[in-house]
Coordinates of C-alpha atoms in Angstrom, one line a residue:
Chain A
X1 CA 171.0 67.1 99.6
X2 CA 171.8 70.6 100.6
X3 CA 173.5 72.7 98.1
X4 CA 174.6 76.2 98.8
X5 CA 173.8 78.9 96.3
X6 CA 177.0 79.9 94.3
X7 CA 177.9 83.2 93.7
X8 CA 176.7 85.3 90.7
X9 CA 178.1 84.9 87.1
X10 CA 177.6 88.5 86.4
X11 CA 179.5 90.4 84.1
X12 CA 180.5 87.6 81.7
X13 CA 179.2 87.7 78.1
X14 CA 178.5 84.6 75.9
X15 CA 179.7 85.4 72.3
X16 CA 180.0 83.8 68.7
X17 CA 178.0 80.6 69.2
X18 CA 179.0 78.4 66.4
X19 CA 177.9 75.1 65.1
X20 CA 180.5 73.6 62.6
X21 CA 181.2 70.8 60.1
X22 CA 178.4 68.4 60.9
X23 CA 178.5 65.1 58.7
X24 CA 178.0 61.6 59.3
X25 CA 181.8 60.7 58.9
X26 CA 184.7 62.2 58.5
X27 CA 188.2 61.7 57.4
X28 CA 189.4 64.8 59.4
X29 CA 190.8 64.7 63.0
X30 CA 189.1 66.2 65.9
X31 CA 191.9 68.7 65.9
X32 CA 190.5 70.0 62.5
X33 CA 187.2 70.5 63.8
X34 CA 188.5 72.2 66.8
X35 CA 190.8 74.6 64.8
X36 CA 188.3 75.4 62.2
X37 CA 185.6 76.1 64.9
X38 CA 188.0 78.4 66.4
X39 CA 188.9 80.1 63.2
X40 CA 185.1 80.8 62.6
X41 CA 184.5 82.2 66.2
X42 CA 187.3 84.6 65.6
X43 CA 186.0 85.5 62.3
X44 CA 182.6 86.2 63.4
X45 CA 183.5 88.2 66.5
X46 CA 186.4 90.4 64.8
X47 CA 189.1 88.9 67.1
X48 CA 192.6 87.8 66.4
X49 CA 194.0 84.5 67.5
X50 CA 196.4 86.1 69.6
X51 CA 193.3 87.9 71.5
X52 CA 192.5 84.4 72.7
X53 CA 194.2 83.7 76.1
X54 CA 192.1 80.9 77.2
X55 CA 190.8 77.7 75.9
X56 CA 188.4 75.0 77.3
X57 CA 188.3 71.7 74.9
X58 CA 185.9 68.9 75.2
X59 CA 186.5 65.8 73.0
X60 CA 186.7 62.0 73.3
X61 CA 188.2 61.4 69.6
X62 CA 191.3 63.9 70.2
X63 CA 193.4 61.3 71.7
X64 CA 196.4 60.8 71.8
X65 CA 196.2 64.6 71.5
X66 CA 194.8 66.8 74.5
X67 CA 193.9 70.5 75.2
X68 CA 197.8 71.1 75.7
X69 CA 199.1 69.6 72.4
X70 CA 196.5 71.7 70.6
X71 CA 198.3 74.8 71.6
X72 CA 201.2 73.8 69.4
X73 CA 199.1 72.6 66.7
X74 CA 197.3 75.9 66.5
X75 CA 200.2 78.2 67.4
X76 CA 198.8 79.5 70.4
X77 CA 200.3 80.8 73.9
X78 CA 197.5 80.7 76.6
X79 CA 197.3 81.4 80.2
X80 CA 194.3 79.6 81.0
X81 CA 193.5 76.0 79.6
X82 CA 191.2 73.3 80.6
X83 CA 190.1 69.9 79.4
X84 CA 186.5 69.2 80.4
X85 CA 185.4 65.5 79.9
X86 CA 181.8 65.4 81.5
X87 CA 180.1 64.2 78.6
X88 CA 176.8 65.7 77.9
X89 CA 177.5 68.1 80.9
X90 CA 180.8 69.3 79.4
X91 CA 179.3 72.4 77.5
X92 CA 177.8 73.9 80.8
X93 CA 180.7 72.6 83.0
X94 CA 183.2 74.7 80.4
X95 CA 181.1 77.8 80.6
X96 CA 181.1 77.5 84.4
X97 CA 185.0 77.2 84.7
X98 CA 185.7 79.5 82.1
X99 CA 183.2 82.2 83.5
X100 CA 184.9 82.2 86.7
X101 CA 188.2 82.7 84.9
X102 CA 186.8 85.6 83.3
X103 CA 185.4 87.1 86.5
X104 CA 188.6 86.5 88.3
X105 CA 190.9 87.8 85.6
X106 CA 192.7 84.8 84.9
X107 CA 191.9 85.1 81.2
X108 CA 190.1 87.7 78.9
X109 CA 188.8 85.7 76.0
X110 CA 188.2 82.1 76.4
X111 CA 187.2 79.8 73.6
X112 CA 185.1 76.6 74.8
X113 CA 184.8 74.2 72.0
X114 CA 183.4 70.4 72.0
X115 CA 184.5 68.8 68.9
X116 CA 184.6 65.1 67.7
X117 CA 185.2 63.4 64.3
X118 CA 183.4 60.1 63.4
X119 CA 185.2 57.2 61.4
X120 CA 183.6 54.1 60.0
X121 CA 183.7 51.6 62.7
X122 CA 185.0 54.2 65.4
X123 CA 182.0 54.1 67.4
X124 CA 181.9 50.3 68.1
X125 CA 185.7 50.6 69.3
X126 CA 184.6 53.5 71.4
X127 CA 181.8 51.7 73.2
X128 CA 183.6 48.6 73.8
X129 CA 186.3 50.4 76.0
X130 CA 184.4 53.2 77.2
X131 CA 185.2 52.7 81.0
X132 CA 186.3 50.0 83.3
X133 CA 182.8 49.3 84.4
X134 CA 181.6 49.0 80.7
X135 CA 184.4 46.6 80.1
X136 CA 183.7 44.3 82.9
X137 CA 180.2 44.6 83.6
X138 CA 178.0 45.6 80.7
X139 CA 179.6 45.2 77.2
X140 CA 180.2 41.3 77.8
X141 CA 176.5 41.2 78.1
X142 CA 175.8 42.3 74.7
X143 CA 175.1 46.0 75.6
X144 CA 175.6 47.9 72.7
X145 CA 177.0 51.2 74.2
X146 CA 174.4 52.9 76.1
X147 CA 171.4 51.5 74.4
X148 CA 170.8 48.8 77.1
X149 CA 171.5 50.9 80.1
X150 CA 168.6 53.3 78.4
X151 CA 166.3 50.6 77.6
X152 CA 166.6 49.4 81.1
X153 CA 165.7 52.9 82.5
X154 CA 163.1 53.8 79.7
X155 CA 161.2 50.4 80.8
X156 CA 161.3 51.2 84.2
X157 CA 160.2 54.8 83.9
X158 CA 157.3 53.6 81.8
X159 CA 156.1 51.0 84.1
X160 CA 156.3 53.4 87.1
X161 CA 154.5 56.4 85.5
X162 CA 152.7 54.9 82.8
X163 CA 154.6 56.8 80.1
X164 CA 153.8 55.4 76.7
X165 CA 156.0 55.2 73.3
X166 CA 153.8 57.9 72.1
X167 CA 154.8 60.3 74.7
X168 CA 158.4 59.7 73.7
X169 CA 157.3 60.0 70.2
X170 CA 156.2 63.7 70.9
X171 CA 159.4 64.8 71.8
X172 CA 161.2 63.1 68.9
X173 CA 158.6 64.4 66.1
X174 CA 158.6 68.0 67.5
X175 CA 162.4 68.0 67.7
X176 CA 162.3 66.7 64.0
X177 CA 160.2 69.4 62.9
X178 CA 162.5 71.9 64.8
X179 CA 165.3 70.4 62.7
X180 CA 163.7 71.1 59.4
X181 CA 164.2 74.8 60.3
X182 CA 167.9 74.2 61.2
X183 CA 170.2 73.8 58.3
X184 CA 173.1 71.8 59.9
X185 CA 170.7 69.1 61.4
X186 CA 171.7 65.9 59.6
X187 CA 168.3 64.4 59.6
X188 CA 166.4 67.7 59.5
X189 CA 165.5 66.8 55.7
X190 CA 163.7 63.7 56.6
X191 CA 160.3 64.0 57.9
X192 CA 159.2 62.1 61.0
X193 CA 155.8 61.6 61.7
X194 CA 154.2 59.6 64.9
X195 CA 153.4 56.9 62.6
X196 CA 157.1 56.7 61.4
X197 CA 158.3 56.8 65.2
X198 CA 155.8 54.1 66.4
X199 CA 156.9 51.7 63.6
X200 CA 160.4 52.2 63.7
X201 CA 162.6 48.8 64.1
X202 CA 163.4 47.9 67.7
X203 CA 166.8 48.4 69.1
X204 CA 166.5 47.5 72.9
X205 CA 163.5 47.0 75.1
X206 CA 161.2 50.0 74.4
X207 CA 163.9 51.6 72.6
X208 CA 163.2 51.8 68.6
X209 CA 165.3 53.4 66.0
X210 CA 164.0 57.2 66.6
X211 CA 164.8 57.0 70.4
X212 CA 168.7 56.7 69.7
X213 CA 170.9 59.5 68.4
X214 CA 172.8 59.0 65.3
X215 CA 176.6 59.2 65.8
X216 CA 178.2 61.6 63.8
X217 CA 181.2 64.3 63.3
X218 CA 180.9 67.8 64.3
X219 CA 181.6 70.8 66.5
X220 CA 180.2 73.4 68.9
X221 CA 181.7 76.4 70.4
X222 CA 181.3 79.7 72.0
X223 CA 183.6 82.6 73.5
X224 CA 183.6 84.0 77.0
X225 CA 184.6 87.4 77.8
X226 CA 183.4 90.3 79.9
X227 CA 180.2 92.4 78.9
X228 CA 182.6 95.4 78.4
X229 CA 184.8 93.6 75.9
X230 CA 181.8 92.2 73.9
X231 CA 180.2 95.7 73.7
X232 CA 183.7 96.9 72.3
X233 CA 183.6 94.3 69.8
X234 CA 179.9 95.2 69.0
X235 CA 178.8 91.5 68.8
X236 CA 175.7 90.2 70.3
X237 CA 176.1 88.4 73.6
X238 CA 173.9 86.9 76.2
X239 CA 174.6 86.5 79.8
X240 CA 174.8 83.7 82.5
X241 CA 171.9 84.1 85.3
X242 CA 172.7 80.8 87.0
X243 CA 174.6 77.4 86.9
X244 CA 174.3 74.3 88.9
X245 CA 176.1 71.0 88.7
X246 CA 175.7 67.7 90.7
X247 CA 177.4 64.3 89.7
X248 CA 176.6 60.8 90.7
X249 CA 173.5 62.3 92.2
X250 CA 171.2 60.1 94.1
X251 CA 173.2 56.8 93.8
X252 CA 171.2 54.8 96.1
X253 CA 168.2 55.3 93.4
X254 CA 168.3 51.4 92.2
X255 CA 167.1 52.6 88.7
X256 CA 167.9 56.2 87.4
X257 CA 164.5 57.8 87.1
X258 CA 165.5 61.2 88.3
X259 CA 169.0 63.0 87.5
X260 CA 170.6 65.5 89.9
X261 CA 168.9 68.5 88.7
X262 CA 166.4 68.5 91.3
X263 CA 168.9 69.0 94.1
X264 CA 170.1 72.4 92.5
X265 CA 167.2 73.7 90.6
X266 CA 166.0 76.0 93.3
X267 CA 169.2 77.8 93.4
X268 CA 168.9 78.3 89.7
X269 CA 165.6 79.7 89.9
X270 CA 166.7 82.0 93.0
X271 CA 169.7 83.1 91.4
X272 CA 168.2 84.1 88.3
X273 CA 165.4 85.6 89.9
X274 CA 162.9 83.9 87.6
X275 CA 160.5 80.7 87.6
X276 CA 159.9 78.0 85.1
X277 CA 157.1 80.1 83.6
X278 CA 159.6 82.9 82.7
X279 CA 161.6 80.3 80.5
X280 CA 161.2 80.9 76.8
X281 CA 163.1 78.0 75.6
X282 CA 164.5 74.8 77.0
X283 CA 167.5 72.9 75.9
X284 CA 167.7 69.4 77.1
X285 CA 170.2 66.4 76.7
X286 CA 168.2 64.2 74.7
X287 CA 170.2 61.2 74.3
X288 CA 167.1 59.4 74.7
X289 CA 163.6 61.0 74.9
X290 CA 163.3 59.6 78.4
X291 CA 166.1 61.6 79.7
X292 CA 164.4 64.7 78.5
X293 CA 161.5 63.9 80.5
X294 CA 163.8 63.4 83.6
X295 CA 164.9 67.2 82.8
X296 CA 161.4 68.5 82.5
X297 CA 160.8 67.1 85.9
X298 CA 164.1 67.9 87.7
X299 CA 164.0 71.3 86.4
X300 CA 160.5 71.9 87.6
X301 CA 158.5 72.2 84.3
X302 CA 156.4 69.6 85.7
X303 CA 156.1 67.4 89.1
X304 CA 158.2 64.3 89.1
X305 CA 156.5 61.4 87.2
X306 CA 154.4 63.7 85.3
X307 CA 156.4 64.4 82.1
X308 CA 154.2 62.2 80.2
X309 CA 151.2 64.7 80.8
X310 CA 153.3 67.6 80.2
X311 CA 154.3 66.6 76.6
X312 CA 150.7 65.5 75.7
X313 CA 149.5 69.1 76.7
X314 CA 152.5 71.4 75.7
X315 CA 153.7 72.1 72.2
X316 CA 157.3 71.7 72.0
X317 CA 158.1 73.1 68.5
X318 CA 160.0 76.3 68.3
X319 CA 157.2 78.2 67.0
X320 CA 154.1 76.2 68.8
X321 CA 153.4 78.8 71.5
X322 CA 154.0 76.2 74.1
X323 CA 157.7 75.6 75.6
X324 CA 160.1 75.4 72.8
X325 CA 162.2 72.6 73.3
X326 CA 165.4 71.4 71.6
X327 CA 164.9 74.2 68.9
X328 CA 167.5 73.1 66.7
X329 CA 166.3 69.5 66.5
X330 CA 168.6 68.3 69.4
X331 CA 170.7 65.6 69.2
X332 CA 167.9 63.2 68.0
X333 CA 167.6 65.0 64.8
X334 CA 171.1 66.9 64.5
X335 CA 173.1 64.0 65.2
X336 CA 175.5 63.1 68.1
X337 CA 179.1 64.6 67.4
X338 CA 180.6 62.7 70.4
X339 CA 181.1 64.9 73.4
X340 CA 180.3 68.0 71.2
X341 CA 176.6 66.8 71.7
X342 CA 177.2 68.1 75.6
X343 CA 177.5 71.7 73.8
X344 CA 174.8 71.4 71.4
X345 CA 171.8 72.7 73.6
X346 CA 174.0 75.6 75.1
X347 CA 175.2 76.8 71.8
X348 CA 171.8 76.6 70.3
X349 CA 170.6 78.5 73.6
X350 CA 173.1 81.2 73.1
X351 CA 172.4 81.8 69.5
X352 CA 168.6 82.1 70.3
X353 CA 169.1 84.8 73.0
X354 CA 171.8 86.5 70.9
X355 CA 169.1 86.8 68.2
X356 CA 171.4 84.8 65.9
X357 CA 169.0 81.8 65.2
X358 CA 168.0 82.0 61.5
X359 CA 164.7 80.1 60.4
X360 CA 164.3 78.9 63.9
X361 CA 164.3 81.8 66.1
X362 CA 162.0 81.7 68.9
X363 CA 160.6 85.4 68.9
X364 CA 161.0 87.6 71.9
X365 CA 163.3 84.9 73.9
X366 CA 164.7 86.2 77.2
X367 CA 165.5 83.3 79.1
X368 CA 166.8 79.9 78.1
X369 CA 167.2 76.9 80.4
X370 CA 170.0 74.7 79.3
X371 CA 170.7 71.3 80.9
X372 CA 173.2 68.7 80.3
X373 CA 173.7 64.8 81.6
X374 CA 175.8 61.8 80.5
X375 CA 178.7 59.7 80.9
X376 CA 176.9 56.2 81.2
X377 CA 179.6 54.5 83.0
X378 CA 177.4 51.6 83.9
X379 CA 173.7 51.6 84.7
X380 CA 173.1 55.3 84.6
X381 CA 174.3 58.8 83.6
X382 CA 176.7 60.2 86.1
X383 CA 176.8 63.9 85.3
X384 CA 174.0 66.6 85.3
X385 CA 174.3 70.3 85.0
X386 CA 171.9 73.2 84.1
X387 CA 172.1 76.9 83.3
X388 CA 169.9 79.6 83.0
X389 CA 171.0 82.1 80.2
X390 CA 169.7 85.4 79.8
X391 CA 169.4 87.9 76.8
X392 CA 171.6 91.0 77.0
X393 CA 168.7 93.3 77.1
X394 CA 166.8 91.6 80.1
Chain B
X1 CA 175.9 26.3 68.8
X2 CA 178.1 29.3 68.4
X3 CA 180.9 28.1 65.9
X4 CA 183.9 29.9 66.0
X5 CA 182.4 33.4 67.2
X6 CA 183.2 33.8 71.1
X7 CA 181.5 36.3 73.5
X8 CA 183.5 39.4 74.1
X9 CA 186.8 38.4 76.1
X10 CA 188.2 41.9 76.9
X11 CA 188.3 42.9 80.6
X12 CA 190.4 44.8 82.8
X13 CA 192.8 43.3 85.2
X14 CA 189.9 43.3 87.9
X15 CA 187.6 41.8 85.4
X16 CA 190.3 39.1 84.9
X17 CA 190.6 38.9 88.5
X18 CA 186.9 38.3 88.9
X19 CA 187.1 35.4 86.5
X20 CA 189.8 33.7 88.6
X21 CA 188.1 34.0 91.7
X22 CA 184.9 32.7 90.2
X23 CA 183.7 29.2 91.2
X24 CA 181.4 27.7 89.1
X25 CA 177.5 28.1 90.1
X26 CA 178.3 30.7 93.0
X27 CA 178.7 34.4 93.0
X28 CA 182.0 35.7 94.0
X29 CA 182.2 39.6 94.5
X30 CA 184.5 41.9 96.1
X31 CA 184.1 42.5 99.7
X32 CA 186.1 45.3 101.6
X33 CA 188.0 43.9 104.8
X34 CA 187.9 47.2 106.4
X35 CA 184.1 48.1 106.5
X36 CA 182.7 44.9 104.7
X37 CA 181.0 46.5 101.9
X38 CA 180.3 44.4 99.0
X39 CA 180.5 45.9 95.5
X40 CA 180.2 45.2 91.9
X41 CA 181.5 46.1 89.4
X42 CA 184.9 45.3 90.6
X43 CA 187.3 48.4 91.4
X44 CA 190.4 48.8 93.2
X45 CA 189.0 51.0 96.0
X46 CA 186.2 50.5 98.4
X47 CA 183.2 52.6 97.4
X48 CA 182.2 53.3 100.9
X49 CA 185.6 53.7 103.0
X50 CA 188.2 53.8 100.2
X51 CA 190.2 51.1 101.7
X52 CA 192.1 49.0 99.0
X53 CA 191.8 46.0 101.2
X54 CA 189.3 43.8 99.1
X55 CA 188.8 40.3 99.0
X56 CA 187.1 38.0 96.5
X57 CA 184.3 36.2 98.7
X58 CA 181.4 34.0 97.9
X59 CA 178.6 36.2 98.1
X60 CA 174.8 35.9 99.1
X61 CA 173.2 35.3 95.4
X62 CA 169.7 36.2 96.3
X63 CA 168.4 39.5 94.1
X64 CA 165.3 40.6 92.4
X65 CA 164.6 41.9 88.8
X66 CA 164.8 45.7 88.7
X67 CA 164.4 45.7 84.9
X68 CA 164.9 43.4 81.8
X69 CA 165.0 44.1 78.2
X70 CA 165.5 42.5 74.9
X71 CA 168.1 43.8 72.9
X72 CA 167.6 43.6 69.1
X73 CA 171.1 45.0 68.2
X74 CA 174.7 44.4 69.5
X75 CA 178.2 45.3 68.0
X76 CA 179.4 41.7 68.9
X77 CA 178.7 39.0 66.3
X78 CA 178.2 36.4 69.2
X79 CA 175.0 38.1 70.4
X80 CA 173.9 39.4 66.9
X81 CA 173.2 35.8 65.7
X82 CA 171.2 35.1 69.0
X83 CA 169.1 38.3 68.9
X84 CA 166.9 39.2 70.7
X85 CA 169.1 38.7 73.7
X86 CA 167.8 39.5 77.1
X87 CA 169.8 41.4 79.6
X88 CA 168.5 42.4 83.0
X89 CA 169.6 44.4 85.6
X90 CA 169.2 43.0 89.2
X91 CA 169.4 44.5 92.6
X92 CA 171.2 42.0 94.7
X93 CA 169.9 41.6 98.1
X94 CA 173.3 42.6 99.6
X95 CA 173.3 46.0 97.7
X96 CA 175.1 45.8 94.3
X97 CA 173.5 46.2 91.2
X98 CA 174.6 43.9 88.4
X99 CA 173.8 43.2 84.9
X100 CA 173.2 39.5 83.9
X101 CA 172.0 37.3 81.5
X102 CA 168.8 35.8 82.2
X103 CA 165.9 33.4 80.9
X104 CA 162.9 35.2 79.2
X105 CA 160.3 33.4 81.8
X106 CA 161.8 35.4 84.8
X107 CA 162.1 38.8 83.4
X108 CA 159.2 40.8 85.2
X109 CA 160.0 43.5 87.6
X110 CA 160.4 42.3 91.2
X111 CA 160.8 38.7 90.3
X112 CA 163.0 37.0 93.0
X113 CA 166.1 35.5 91.5
X114 CA 169.5 34.0 92.3
X115 CA 172.5 35.3 90.5
X116 CA 175.5 32.9 89.8
X117 CA 178.8 33.2 87.8
X118 CA 179.7 31.0 84.9
X119 CA 182.8 30.8 82.7
X120 CA 181.9 31.5 79.2
X121 CA 183.0 30.2 75.8
X122 CA 185.9 33.1 76.0
X123 CA 187.1 31.7 79.4
X124 CA 185.6 34.9 81.2
X125 CA 183.1 34.7 84.0
X126 CA 179.6 36.2 83.4
X127 CA 176.7 36.4 85.7
X128 CA 173.5 34.7 85.2
X129 CA 170.2 35.1 86.7
X130 CA 168.1 32.1 87.3
X131 CA 164.9 31.3 89.1
X132 CA 165.2 31.9 92.8
X133 CA 163.9 28.4 93.9
X134 CA 165.8 26.4 91.4
X135 CA 167.4 23.8 93.1
X136 CA 170.0 23.7 90.4
X137 CA 173.2 25.6 90.3
X138 CA 172.5 26.9 86.7
X139 CA 170.3 27.5 84.1
X140 CA 170.8 24.8 81.7
X141 CA 168.6 26.4 78.7
X142 CA 170.3 29.7 78.9
X143 CA 173.7 28.2 79.3
X144 CA 173.2 25.9 76.3
X145 CA 172.2 28.9 74.2
X146 CA 175.3 30.7 75.3
X147 CA 177.4 28.1 74.2
X148 CA 178.6 26.6 77.5
X149 CA 178.5 23.2 76.3
X150 CA 182.0 22.3 77.6
X151 CA 180.9 23.4 81.2
X152 CA 177.7 21.4 80.9
X153 CA 179.2 18.5 80.0
X154 CA 181.5 18.7 83.2
X155 CA 178.5 18.9 85.2
X156 CA 177.4 15.5 87.0

C-alpha cells in the first residue's frame, strides 16, 4: 500500500507528561481520573483551567459520559474537542489530531488524556460485550477477552519463525527490570526472573501469566501547545518528528503476523530524517510480547521474522546500552489501565525526551519511537500508529 | 454433563439470526446477493461491495486449521469446568476465517477440516470443526463434551 508522506508537525510542543493514579482497582470513576490528571498537568505547567481550549479524551469506562459531558463536569468551555477511541493507538492518534489543530490555530492548549477505572468484575463484563464480532464469534467459544486471539497469533508466529517462549521472556523480564526504576509501575516491586517467566501458569496456548497484562485503573496525559507557548511557560518540551497510522492493514493476511507499521515506516524515517539506528528508545504497545516483536520488525529495527534473534542480541533495559525498550516497564509491568494503555508509551517517551524521567532516565535521549496497536475486534488488532518524538535541543 | 451451567447465550441480533438460519450439521453463512461474497462474522453490510442485500445460505464447509490453542482460563463457568478447552481459527476455502470448537486430534496447522454448525445448550448456533473426511455430520465426542445431549438424542 502506497501512503503519501504527511506534512510536517513542526512548531508543536509536547508538555507535562503525566501518569496518574495507578491502582489495581478503584471506586473512583473515569471522570475522576481524567479531572485529576488535568489538574496535575495544569499545576506542573503553570497554566489555569481557562487556558485550556481543547481536549482529546480516551476512555472505555467513561460511559455513559463522554468527552462532551466532561466539559460540564469540569466547568470548561472548549473550542476544540475530540474523543479518540482507537484502543492502543489512541495516544498517538490524539496527539496527531491535536497537533494539527494547534498548527491550524483551532486551539492554543490541548489536553490529551487517556484514563480508565477498574472495578471488581468490570473486566469480564467489558470483554463479553466488546464488539459485535466479539459477541457473536469469539466470546461464545470460551475466549476470555483477547487472550485466545493472541494465543492463536503467538502460536502461529512461533511456528513460522521459530520464536521460543524464552525470546518473549527477554521482553517481559527486561521490562520488569525497567519497572523497578519507575515508581508508579504496579508490578515494579515484584522481581521477575526468566525462570519465573517460563514456569508461570498457562493461560492460553503458548501464553502464560507473564505474557498477559494486568487490568488496572490509571491515567496518562500530556499537553499540546505551540513551541513559543511552551517557551513562554518555561517548561520542558519535546516535538513531533513524524506520525503514521494505518488501520485494518493487510486484511488478507490469514493470521496477523505483521501490523500496519511496515506500510508507513519509511515515511516516518524520511520525515524525521533519522534511521532506526538514531532511535534512542523504543516504546511499543506490549499487550503481549509477540506484538512488541511485530513492532520491532514493522518499524525496521530488524527484518520481518527476525525479532527473536534481535531480542537475544539486544539489551532492552533502559540502562543496558542496547535499545532501551518500554522504559517504564510497559503495560506488562505497569498494568493496563484500559485505553490509557494506549497513552502509556507516548507519555513515557515525552517524559524521557523532556528529561523528566526520574530513576529510569535514558541518558542523552534525543529520539524516541513510539508505537500503538489495538482493538481486538475478532482475530486481530485493527489499529496501528507510530510516531518519532524528538528532544527540544535536537 | 453440564448441569445447569450453560454456554454463553448472548448474541447480537445478527448472531441470533445466524442461529435461526442454521440447519443442523451444515454451515450457513451470509452471502451477498450483489457480489456473491461470503462473510463471517455476520454483519449488516457486505464487506466487499457495501450492499445490504445479504442472505443466509448453505456454504461450502471445507477449510484448514490456521492455528489452534488450549484455553486454560475463561470468564464463563461453562468452559471453566471443562478446561483446558480448545479453540481453533479456521480458514474456510471460500474465504472467511472462523473460530470454532475442535477436537484435540485435528489441531495441527494446515489440517483439512470441515466446519458445521450446531445449536448448543443455550439454544445458540456454534461452529464446530471436524475431520475433513468424516462421513458424519458431527463430531460426537466433542458434542457430548459440550453438552449437546439433546441434539445427539435426536440424531438417527
